[in-house]
Amino acid sequence: MTATVLLFSCGTDKTQWSVLSPSENLKFTVKQTETKTLVYQVSMLKNGEEKMVIADSPLGLQRGDASFTGNLKFTGMEAPGNIAETFALPTGKQKVISYKASEMTLNFENETGQKIQVIARASDDGVAFRYRFPETDSNLFSIENELTGFAVAGEGKTWIQPYDKVTTYSPGYERYYENGIPIGTQAPGEEGWCFPALFETGNGWLLITEAALDSTWFGAHLQPAAPGGLYTIRMPEKEEAKNTCTQIPHSVLPWSSPWRVIQVADNLAGIVESDLVVSLNPASQIQDESWIKPGRASWSWWSDWPSPKNYQSLVKFVDMAAEMGWEYSLVDANWDLMTGGNVEQLTKYAASKNVGILMWYNSGGPHNEVTERPRDIMSDPVKRKEEFQKLASWGVKGVKVDFFQSDKPAIIKQYFDILKDAADNKVMVNFHGCTLPRGWNRTWPNLVSMEAVRGAESYAFDENYPEMAKWHNTILPYTRNVVGSMDYTPVTFSNQRYPHITTFGHELALSVVFESGIQHYASDCNSYLTLPDAPKNFLKTVPAAWDESILLDGYPGKNCVMARKSGDTWYIGGINGTGEKQAWEIDLSRLPQKDWAAILITDGATEKEFSSLDISVKTGEKLKVEVLSYGGFVAALK
């Protein structure tokens, strides 16, 4: 592979530079205007035609000591390079990832001779760019503002989530996605919009987000106004983390920003199946990953809030996990108040049943005032290290750390500190009340899932959730779940405070449609143990780790049909987000062309019944499925 970089003009008087993806289907261009500001654009190339998907969009940073927003002098380009990496992950939409990209690095100086680089990569599934200050200086520098924008070219629709207002429990990326609103719509609140944002225009599909955020930068979101479709970077809200830390990042030099990422495809499958976000992150820091084991978990809290304080209640969920063949059981908040036994005893009991225990923690510290226990351990370096050593000695397999509520740099650092200390003790991590995935699970593969979604626990808190979930669920596979594992806590057949509108078939399908390195099944024990044989056996065998994932059909807000491969079996899950019954004929041509024997489980006569049958699907045939309104199905093809 040879990197293709296109130059315009001569010498250091060049004013335009482009890099092409390996297959030359995407082009990323940086231009210098007459006022020496920098803009970029992104185009799709197909059949000799160039279609712009991102129009001229601003670049630039305002550092505390210097401006890099205008009057920049081009000083040269480093030799263009090729990126070619293959790596494996224990969790995610596919096991082995091959990443290829072409990269160019442009060097500029401001009026006082201080240096900045714009590094751009183009791969076949999207483009990414970042800033870098290449000089070496041990003084601390700050970023006061980032000018980066994304001018979505043309009219169309967006599926985008408002950023949270600051409350005791937020921000946490737990709002509803807007369902196909016009591009450029003003956000409902002054806090703006979230990543990832999905766009459909006449020229294709885009998903805009960020990757490789580290503890020297802030987690970004988007300003509320997007005039003409120009979305621009917004720093964390000043009120986040109870004003205990600043949203302004500080670092010595050299210093790199996160990658600004634009996934590009002419169809939704190209967006959903992309692993661009995780590919842009540094390689794994864990040499021996054999202890990182994805799986399924029972979870008592959703159906029985006091249960973490009662040993016998937790034993029932351990026993249920053992009967279902699930690998884990999660012990949630306030377990340190447990009566009738303790966590160490529970862990030993679970181990005798071949079930691993996962433990909940409040992220604690001065940044939140949530009282759930235990707290003030994960925020204290000494206590945290001691706690992980203790958990490892007990045989605890993972932790769920909750209530971060900020994207400020100090809070981002806390995530990384937890991941490292957990890895040192071979403990897996699931973050809740947390920021958005940025691909950290490549560097720290013990990060098995993150929340950052309005999930099934909302059946307990939000009277509007049942009405919203029926179509909200069909947006998540194209948005939130694209960028990383998503702990929605799905497959709830029992009801919480506000009852479901989705069918049992829809709920069962979420075990395949949604990807999470540990899939926490949230219903009560009776809901799973009394299932008919077919859905019960399906939940016993459906894995949480996948060799490959393929979007077979769907459209955000309407439906989604996902196929995921494990070993020699393809699992298919489909959900209907419309109020009409559907008779689907699903094209399987992207799966290996062979004859399949399959178990098909779909909606029964009512929303709380199943219909199951053994079928065969011959090479070239379509999978025919009927589902109810807000219904769904699963199939296992061997």
XYZ file of C-alpha atoms in Angstrom:
638
model
C 0.000 0.000 0.000
C 1.312 3.417 -0.913
C -0.020 6.550 0.727
C -1.502 8.950 -1.783
C -1.024 12.599 -0.894
C -2.031 15.323 -3.323
C -0.291 18.712 -3.168
C -1.360 21.972 -4.744
C 0.903 24.996 -5.382
C 4.667 24.896 -4.883
C 7.230 24.799 -2.035
C 6.113 26.303 1.233
C 3.602 28.386 -0.728
C 1.277 25.391 -0.927
C -2.246 26.188 0.114
C -3.998 22.816 -0.247
C -3.070 19.286 0.740
C -5.072 16.057 0.405
C -4.690 12.458 1.462
C -6.589 9.549 -0.092
C -7.737 6.383 1.662
C -6.057 3.104 0.636
C -8.851 2.241 -1.811
C -9.071 5.890 -2.901
C -12.749 6.062 -1.998
C -12.318 8.924 0.503
C -10.336 12.142 0.344
C -9.415 14.420 3.234
C -8.276 17.917 2.238
C -6.751 20.742 4.290
C -6.795 24.239 2.773
C -5.271 27.510 3.857
C -7.423 30.558 3.254
C -6.238 34.016 2.228
C -6.218 35.010 5.917
C -3.975 32.016 6.707
C -6.662 30.180 8.633
C -7.083 26.459 8.095
C -10.173 24.601 6.917
C -10.741 21.019 5.854
C -13.218 19.078 3.775
C -14.062 15.415 3.174
C -15.211 13.851 -0.095
C -16.391 10.457 -1.279
C -14.948 9.252 -4.597
C -16.926 6.777 -6.667
C -16.949 5.977 -10.373
C -14.843 9.032 -11.126
C -17.275 11.318 -9.286
C -16.404 13.326 -6.178
C -19.163 13.976 -3.662
C -18.494 16.311 -0.753
C -19.749 15.061 2.611
C -18.016 17.622 4.861
C -17.778 21.130 3.399
C -15.124 23.679 4.408
C -14.885 23.373 8.187
C -12.718 25.323 10.633
C -9.535 24.057 12.259
C -7.616 25.727 15.064
C -6.727 25.859 18.740
C -6.393 28.708 21.192
C -3.620 27.849 23.609
C -3.261 29.794 26.846
C -0.010 31.363 25.688
C -0.553 31.478 21.926
C -3.103 31.412 19.137
C -3.171 28.804 16.377
C -6.306 30.088 14.710
C -4.966 32.320 11.942
C -1.879 33.838 10.345
C -0.301 30.385 10.229
C 2.757 29.738 8.091
C 3.132 26.371 6.353
C 6.645 25.051 6.972
C 6.492 21.652 5.310
C 4.995 18.210 5.318
C 6.484 15.116 6.871
C 6.879 12.136 4.568
C 3.419 10.595 4.121
C 3.014 7.258 5.824
C 0.946 4.134 5.719
C -0.726 2.619 8.755
C -1.293 -1.140 8.644
C -2.200 -2.887 11.894
C -3.922 -6.116 12.819
C -4.943 -6.768 16.398
C -7.381 -8.888 18.362
C -9.798 -7.814 21.090
C -11.581 -9.992 23.659
C -14.768 -7.901 23.300
C -16.469 -5.899 20.569
C -18.228 -6.362 17.265
C -15.440 -8.486 15.797
C -12.519 -10.392 17.216
C -9.713 -9.572 14.769
C -9.462 -6.036 13.400
C -7.376 -4.999 10.408
C -6.792 -1.269 10.188
C -5.264 0.387 7.140
C -4.949 4.111 6.572
C -2.909 6.745 4.777
C -1.544 9.560 6.923
C -0.195 13.038 6.268
C 1.344 15.444 8.778
C 1.281 19.167 7.991
C 3.591 21.537 9.886
C 2.680 25.149 10.640
C 4.016 28.016 12.753
C 2.123 30.935 14.235
C 3.282 34.532 14.085
C 5.739 34.058 16.955
C 7.246 30.859 15.579
C 5.439 28.360 17.813
C 4.705 25.093 16.081
C 1.542 23.078 15.499
C 0.884 20.014 13.373
C -2.318 18.826 11.754
C -2.222 15.046 11.375
C -4.832 13.534 9.062
C -5.643 9.908 8.309
C -7.905 8.493 5.646
C -9.092 4.901 5.794
C -11.737 3.242 3.670
C -14.393 3.614 6.387
C -13.681 7.183 7.457
C -11.231 9.945 8.201
C -9.651 11.222 11.400
C -7.526 14.211 12.298
C -5.812 15.582 15.364
C -3.591 18.452 16.459
C -0.093 18.058 17.870
C 2.322 20.490 19.450
C 5.662 18.864 18.479
C 8.046 20.989 20.543
C 9.515 19.774 23.844
C 8.835 21.925 26.903
C 8.422 20.879 30.531
C 6.224 23.882 31.354
C 2.488 23.374 31.576
C 0.421 24.685 28.662
C -3.366 24.961 28.433
C -6.076 24.825 25.775
C -8.597 27.625 26.168
C -10.691 26.895 23.077
C -10.946 24.528 20.141
C -12.359 25.873 16.888
C -12.864 22.522 15.170
C -16.119 22.223 13.274
C -17.973 19.707 11.110
C -19.920 21.313 8.255
C -22.192 18.525 7.095
C -22.654 19.047 3.353
C -26.174 19.126 2.004
C -29.574 18.738 3.557
C -30.742 15.636 5.328
C -31.491 14.059 8.686
C -29.593 13.554 11.906
C -29.944 11.177 14.821
C -28.300 13.061 17.635
C -28.589 13.219 21.417
C -28.819 16.389 23.507
C -26.050 16.751 26.071
C -27.204 16.439 29.678
C -27.906 19.296 32.013
C -25.689 19.126 35.083
C -27.501 17.435 37.975
C -26.601 15.120 40.832
C -26.619 12.188 38.390
C -25.617 13.761 35.077
C -24.150 14.330 32.536
C -24.053 10.685 31.562
C -25.040 10.481 27.871
C -28.451 9.184 28.909
C -30.879 11.311 26.900
C -33.080 10.144 24.034
C -31.739 10.474 20.528
C -33.618 12.866 18.293
C -35.198 10.721 15.615
C -34.175 11.964 12.176
C -34.493 15.724 12.718
C -33.252 18.173 10.042
C -29.503 18.708 9.946
C -28.650 22.010 11.606
C -31.450 21.940 14.166
C -30.685 23.929 17.318
C -30.205 21.822 20.455
C -33.011 22.056 23.022
C -30.620 23.259 25.735
C -27.592 25.513 25.964
C -25.413 22.465 26.735
C -25.583 21.420 23.084
C -25.332 18.016 21.436
C -23.427 14.769 22.091
C -21.157 12.517 20.143
C -21.717 10.250 18.313
C -23.962 12.002 15.818
C -25.366 10.162 12.793
C -26.214 11.994 9.568
C -27.953 10.956 6.358
C -27.500 13.240 3.351
C -27.986 12.811 -0.362
C -24.312 11.845 -0.609
C -24.180 9.166 2.066
C -24.041 8.421 5.770
C -21.753 10.028 8.358
C -21.081 9.350 12.012
C -19.089 12.011 13.838
C -17.349 11.312 17.140
C -13.916 11.318 18.779
C -11.292 8.686 19.636
C -8.162 8.211 21.746
C -9.143 10.768 24.356
C -6.539 10.687 27.117
C -6.226 12.334 30.516
C -4.494 15.432 29.107
C -7.609 16.599 27.224
C -11.328 17.126 27.794
C -14.097 14.947 26.472
C -15.788 17.077 23.831
C -19.370 17.563 22.813
C -20.997 19.967 20.331
C -22.316 23.506 20.565
C -26.122 23.934 20.526
C -26.210 26.007 17.348
C -25.312 24.375 14.025
C -25.971 27.113 11.424
C -26.101 25.665 7.950
C -25.144 22.257 9.374
C -21.858 23.452 10.950
C -21.439 21.645 14.273
C -18.552 22.888 16.434
C -16.654 21.565 19.445
C -17.807 22.486 22.940
C -15.838 21.919 26.133
C -17.383 20.275 29.224
C -19.789 22.464 31.143
C -18.134 24.541 33.862
C -20.593 23.238 36.473
C -19.662 19.593 35.900
C -18.012 17.642 38.724
C -19.430 20.171 41.222
C -16.829 22.718 40.070
C -14.093 20.711 41.801
C -11.846 20.779 38.728
C -11.416 22.767 35.536
C -12.576 21.967 32.023
C -9.335 23.529 30.726
C -6.739 20.848 29.891
C -3.067 21.258 30.802
C 0.017 19.411 29.619
C 3.711 19.623 28.912
C 4.895 19.458 25.300
C 4.813 17.517 23.044
C 1.036 17.233 23.314
C -1.601 15.669 21.051
C -5.340 16.157 20.970
C -7.831 13.305 20.620
C -8.724 12.224 17.098
C -11.736 13.939 15.564
C -13.449 11.105 13.699
C -15.812 11.108 10.732
C -17.015 7.679 9.667
C -18.230 7.774 6.065
C -20.165 5.202 4.048
C -22.729 5.000 1.293
C -24.852 2.628 3.391
C -25.642 2.048 7.058
C -23.744 -1.242 7.201
C -20.531 0.650 6.532
C -21.194 2.814 9.589
C -22.367 0.065 11.945
C -19.607 -2.434 11.141
C -16.711 0.035 11.333
C -14.069 -0.350 14.035
C -12.421 2.972 13.244
C -12.815 4.417 16.750
C -11.034 1.577 18.526
C -8.395 1.339 15.773
C -7.259 4.919 16.398
C -6.261 4.140 19.987
C -2.837 3.036 21.256
C -2.039 -0.665 21.432
C -2.831 -2.805 24.463
C -0.980 -2.140 27.697
C -1.838 -5.621 29.000
C 0.591 -8.359 28.000
C -1.435 -11.343 29.233
C -5.100 -10.894 28.354
C -6.131 -14.499 28.993
C -8.048 -13.537 32.154
C -10.296 -11.084 30.290
C -13.347 -13.183 29.576
C -16.568 -11.701 28.186
C -19.822 -13.290 29.193
C -23.377 -12.991 30.486
C -24.368 -11.902 33.978
C -27.416 -12.055 36.216
C -28.242 -8.803 37.990
C -30.463 -8.568 41.054
C -30.802 -4.801 41.452
C -33.193 -4.102 38.559
C -35.940 -6.318 39.931
C -35.086 -6.083 43.657
C -33.415 -2.838 44.742
C -32.597 -3.918 48.332
C -31.119 -7.257 47.188
C -27.407 -6.236 47.312
C -27.842 -5.864 51.077
C -29.224 -9.408 51.465
C -26.966 -12.440 51.084
C -29.767 -14.920 50.414
C -31.283 -12.716 47.731
C -27.953 -12.644 45.927
C -27.555 -16.417 46.234
C -30.742 -16.841 44.195
C -29.233 -14.819 41.326
C -25.979 -16.771 41.518
C -27.971 -20.009 41.336
C -29.949 -18.699 38.383
C -26.750 -17.691 36.544
C -25.390 -21.193 37.149
C -28.548 -22.847 35.809
C -28.517 -20.600 32.720
C -24.830 -21.238 32.111
C -24.003 -17.555 32.517
C -20.513 -16.649 33.557
C -21.181 -13.880 36.089
C -23.500 -12.332 38.650
C -23.376 -8.619 39.459
C -23.643 -7.358 43.048
C -24.810 -3.754 42.945
C -24.876 -0.729 45.252
C -24.723 -0.892 49.049
C -23.375 -4.440 49.208
C -21.114 -3.336 52.082
C -24.296 -3.240 54.200
C -25.032 -6.906 53.445
C -26.706 -9.037 56.124
C -26.803 -12.829 56.372
C -23.363 -13.181 54.819
C -20.682 -11.146 53.088
C -19.121 -10.650 49.686
C -16.175 -12.925 50.383
C -18.550 -15.761 51.255
C -20.704 -15.016 48.205
C -17.666 -15.070 45.926
C -16.630 -18.494 47.255
C -20.168 -19.826 46.892
C -20.425 -18.486 43.337
C -17.055 -20.019 42.432
C -18.359 -23.403 43.543
C -21.123 -22.912 40.944
C -18.615 -21.770 38.280
C -20.008 -18.215 38.441
C -17.783 -15.147 38.787
C -18.780 -12.200 40.970
C -18.800 -8.577 39.738
C -18.862 -5.734 42.289
C -20.397 -2.229 42.171
C -18.581 0.908 43.382
C -19.428 4.584 43.545
C -16.659 6.530 41.774
C -16.763 8.709 44.893
C -14.597 11.663 45.743
C -15.444 15.367 45.698
C -16.878 15.302 42.145
C -20.164 13.652 43.148
C -22.534 13.675 46.101
C -24.352 10.403 45.406
C -24.542 8.524 48.714
C -24.733 4.927 47.420
C -21.959 2.772 48.884
C -19.146 1.937 48.847
C -17.773 5.325 47.821
C -14.526 7.297 48.233
C -12.438 4.245 47.335
C -12.094 4.483 43.556
C -11.148 8.179 43.831
C -8.312 7.577 46.289
C -5.132 6.093 44.725
C -4.019 4.287 47.876
C -7.439 2.913 48.841
C -8.136 1.943 45.210
C -4.964 -0.122 44.856
C -5.616 -1.844 48.170
C -9.224 -2.563 47.178
C -8.246 -4.175 43.877
C -5.668 -6.316 45.653
C -8.344 -7.447 48.095
C -10.836 -8.190 45.325
C -8.230 -10.198 43.451
C -7.465 -12.228 46.581
C -11.170 -13.021 46.938
C -11.468 -14.048 43.287
C -13.781 -11.199 42.211
C -13.733 -10.981 38.412
C -14.827 -7.417 37.715
C -16.078 -4.070 38.988
C -18.833 -1.722 37.915
C -17.850 1.863 38.765
C -20.647 4.429 38.669
C -21.393 8.188 38.830
C -18.576 10.073 37.096
C -20.826 12.856 35.700
C -18.177 14.851 33.872
C -15.886 14.954 30.852
C -13.352 17.266 32.492
C -9.691 16.189 32.253
C -9.366 15.281 35.934
C -12.315 12.910 35.655
C -10.953 11.412 32.422
C -7.744 10.725 34.347
C -9.724 8.853 36.990
C -11.037 6.425 34.345
C -7.485 5.601 33.256
C -6.231 5.239 36.833
C -9.023 2.757 37.570
C -8.326 0.764 34.398
C -4.621 0.480 35.159
C -5.016 -0.490 38.805
C -7.718 -3.003 37.859
C -5.510 -4.504 35.145
C -2.618 -4.842 37.581
C -4.885 -7.137 39.616
C -6.587 -8.896 36.678
C -9.970 -7.295 37.293
C -12.358 -6.348 34.490
C -14.099 -2.947 34.455
C -17.552 -1.701 33.466
C -18.208 2.056 33.753
C -21.671 3.474 34.508
C -22.937 7.031 34.871
C -20.019 7.621 32.575
C -18.668 9.238 29.463
C -18.907 7.901 25.921
C -16.584 5.136 24.672
C -13.588 6.518 22.778
C -11.929 3.175 21.987
C -10.087 2.824 25.300
C -10.711 -0.933 25.259
C -7.910 -1.352 22.732
C -5.367 0.083 25.175
C -7.056 -1.422 28.228
C -8.933 -4.538 27.053
C -10.140 -5.129 30.623
C -12.683 -2.376 29.870
C -15.511 -4.717 28.912
C -18.424 -2.281 28.705
C -19.706 1.220 29.422
C -23.187 2.594 29.997
C -23.543 6.042 28.370
C -27.023 5.078 27.193
C -30.596 5.483 28.291
C -31.115 1.822 29.048
C -33.560 -0.558 30.659
C -33.176 0.847 34.184
C -35.250 3.774 32.911
C -38.313 1.517 33.203
C -37.981 2.297 36.927
C -37.466 6.063 36.680
C -39.083 7.480 33.548
C -42.795 7.170 32.841
C -42.126 8.036 29.187
C -39.577 5.281 28.701
C -41.876 2.443 27.539
C -43.318 4.663 24.815
C -39.890 5.890 23.757
C -37.980 2.599 24.035
C -39.927 0.917 21.253
C -38.217 3.141 18.644
C -35.256 4.392 20.724
C -33.930 0.822 20.761
C -33.774 0.864 16.962
C -31.562 3.984 16.927
C -28.897 2.731 19.344
C -27.315 0.123 17.002
C -26.599 2.904 14.481
C -25.288 5.449 16.995
C -24.152 4.678 20.540
C -23.327 0.994 20.025
C -21.233 1.783 16.929
C -18.489 3.376 19.036
C -18.187 0.750 21.763
C -19.754 -1.888 23.993
C -23.021 -0.707 25.519
C -24.326 -1.833 28.900
C -28.029 -1.301 28.276
C -28.956 -4.180 30.678
C -31.378 -5.726 28.163
C -33.754 -8.691 27.836
C -36.219 -7.710 30.541
C -39.353 -9.871 30.488
C -40.603 -8.734 33.884
C -41.812 -5.193 34.432
C -40.387 -2.479 36.599
C -42.449 0.527 37.691
C -43.489 1.380 34.122
C -44.482 -1.656 32.017
C -43.047 -2.565 28.611
C -44.721 -1.887 25.299
C -42.119 -3.908 23.391
C -42.845 -7.613 22.988
C -41.036 -10.576 24.486
C -39.609 -11.246 21.017
C -38.224 -7.712 20.883
C -36.637 -8.079 24.306
C -35.053 -11.435 23.448
C -33.609 -9.964 20.248
C -31.699 -7.312 22.211
C -29.300 -10.073 23.300
C -27.972 -10.019 19.723
C -28.852 -6.549 18.456
C -26.967 -4.854 21.309
C -23.281 -5.628 21.867
C -21.673 -5.574 25.317
C -18.562 -7.391 26.520
C -20.507 -8.434 29.587
C -24.219 -8.581 28.853
C -26.149 -7.975 32.073
C -29.574 -9.596 31.831
C -31.734 -7.556 34.153
C -34.975 -9.451 34.802
C -35.822 -11.416 37.920
C -34.928 -15.074 38.274
C -38.433 -16.355 37.641
C -38.641 -14.533 34.303
C -35.742 -16.527 32.895
C -36.185 -19.865 34.661
C -39.846 -20.233 33.580
C -39.275 -19.342 29.929
C -40.399 -21.847 27.295
C -37.618 -24.208 26.250
C -36.662 -22.464 22.994
C -36.041 -18.917 24.307
C -34.556 -20.317 27.518
C -32.077 -22.460 25.597
C -31.280 -19.521 23.335
C -30.343 -17.382 26.342
C -28.244 -20.249 27.669
C -26.170 -20.387 24.500
C -26.094 -16.871 22.982
C -22.601 -15.480 23.670
C -21.395 -11.970 24.499
C -18.226 -12.128 22.390
C -18.320 -12.094 18.608
C -16.020 -13.101 15.776
C -17.852 -10.902 13.276
C -20.900 -8.618 13.084
C -22.985 -7.742 10.015
C -25.947 -5.398 9.663
C -28.446 -7.239 7.481
C -31.194 -4.639 7.312
C -32.674 -1.654 9.050
C -33.128 2.068 9.409
C -32.763 4.132 12.597
C -36.059 4.686 14.361
C -37.769 1.912 12.391
C -36.004 -1.428 12.631
C -32.697 -3.247 12.910
C -31.657 -6.773 11.896
C -28.166 -7.729 13.074
C -26.160 -10.914 12.468
C -23.254 -11.844 14.714
C -20.960 -14.860 14.374
C -19.514 -16.991 17.150
C -17.665 -20.153 16.154
C -19.702 -21.958 13.510
C -23.002 -20.278 14.442
C -24.555 -17.070 13.159
C -26.946 -15.457 15.621
C -29.497 -13.070 14.137
C -31.616 -10.600 16.092
C -34.230 -8.255 14.680
C -36.384 -5.575 16.314
C -39.377 -3.676 14.950
C -39.737 -0.077 16.114
C -42.993 0.574 14.270
C -46.611 0.167 15.299
C -47.309 -2.156 12.367
C -46.855 -5.905 12.113
C -44.021 -6.773 9.756
C -43.429 -9.685 7.401
C -39.711 -9.524 6.704
C -37.800 -11.316 3.983
C -34.224 -10.919 5.142
C -31.420 -11.111 2.610
C -28.671 -13.432 3.873
C -26.360 -12.966 0.884
C -23.663 -11.340 3.028
C -23.412 -14.472 5.156
C -21.444 -17.478 3.866
C -23.397 -19.062 1.040
C -24.463 -22.471 2.300
C -27.498 -24.352 3.520
C -28.432 -23.515 7.099
C -30.280 -25.381 9.824
C -31.832 -22.850 12.163
C -33.956 -22.330 15.235
C -36.258 -19.338 14.730
C -37.932 -17.704 17.736
C -40.327 -14.864 17.064
C -43.417 -13.225 18.518
C -46.343 -15.417 19.437
C -50.021 -14.593 19.297
C -49.632 -11.881 21.938
C -46.810 -9.580 22.967
C -45.949 -11.850 25.926
C -45.708 -15.098 23.970
C -43.141 -16.736 21.719
C -43.404 -18.818 18.593
C -40.500 -21.113 17.769
C -39.730 -23.620 15.064
C -36.835 -25.456 13.468
C -36.291 -24.392 9.870
C -33.835 -24.840 7.037
C -32.635 -22.001 4.836
C -31.154 -23.066 1.517
C -28.356 -21.210 -0.250
C -29.754 -18.071 -1.825
C -33.025 -18.145 0.098
C -34.199 -15.315 2.287
C -35.092 -15.684 5.939
C -38.834 -15.106 6.265
C -39.985 -13.764 9.619
C -43.232 -12.261 10.923
C -43.152 -9.969 13.953
C -45.743 -7.996 15.870
C -45.752 -4.225 16.237
C -42.768 -3.314 18.438
C -41.845 -6.977 18.145
C -38.765 -8.943 17.309
C -37.127 -12.282 16.662
C -33.919 -14.247 17.023
C -32.450 -17.055 14.965
C -29.414 -19.296 15.355
C -28.036 -20.576 12.051
C -25.627 -23.511 11.975
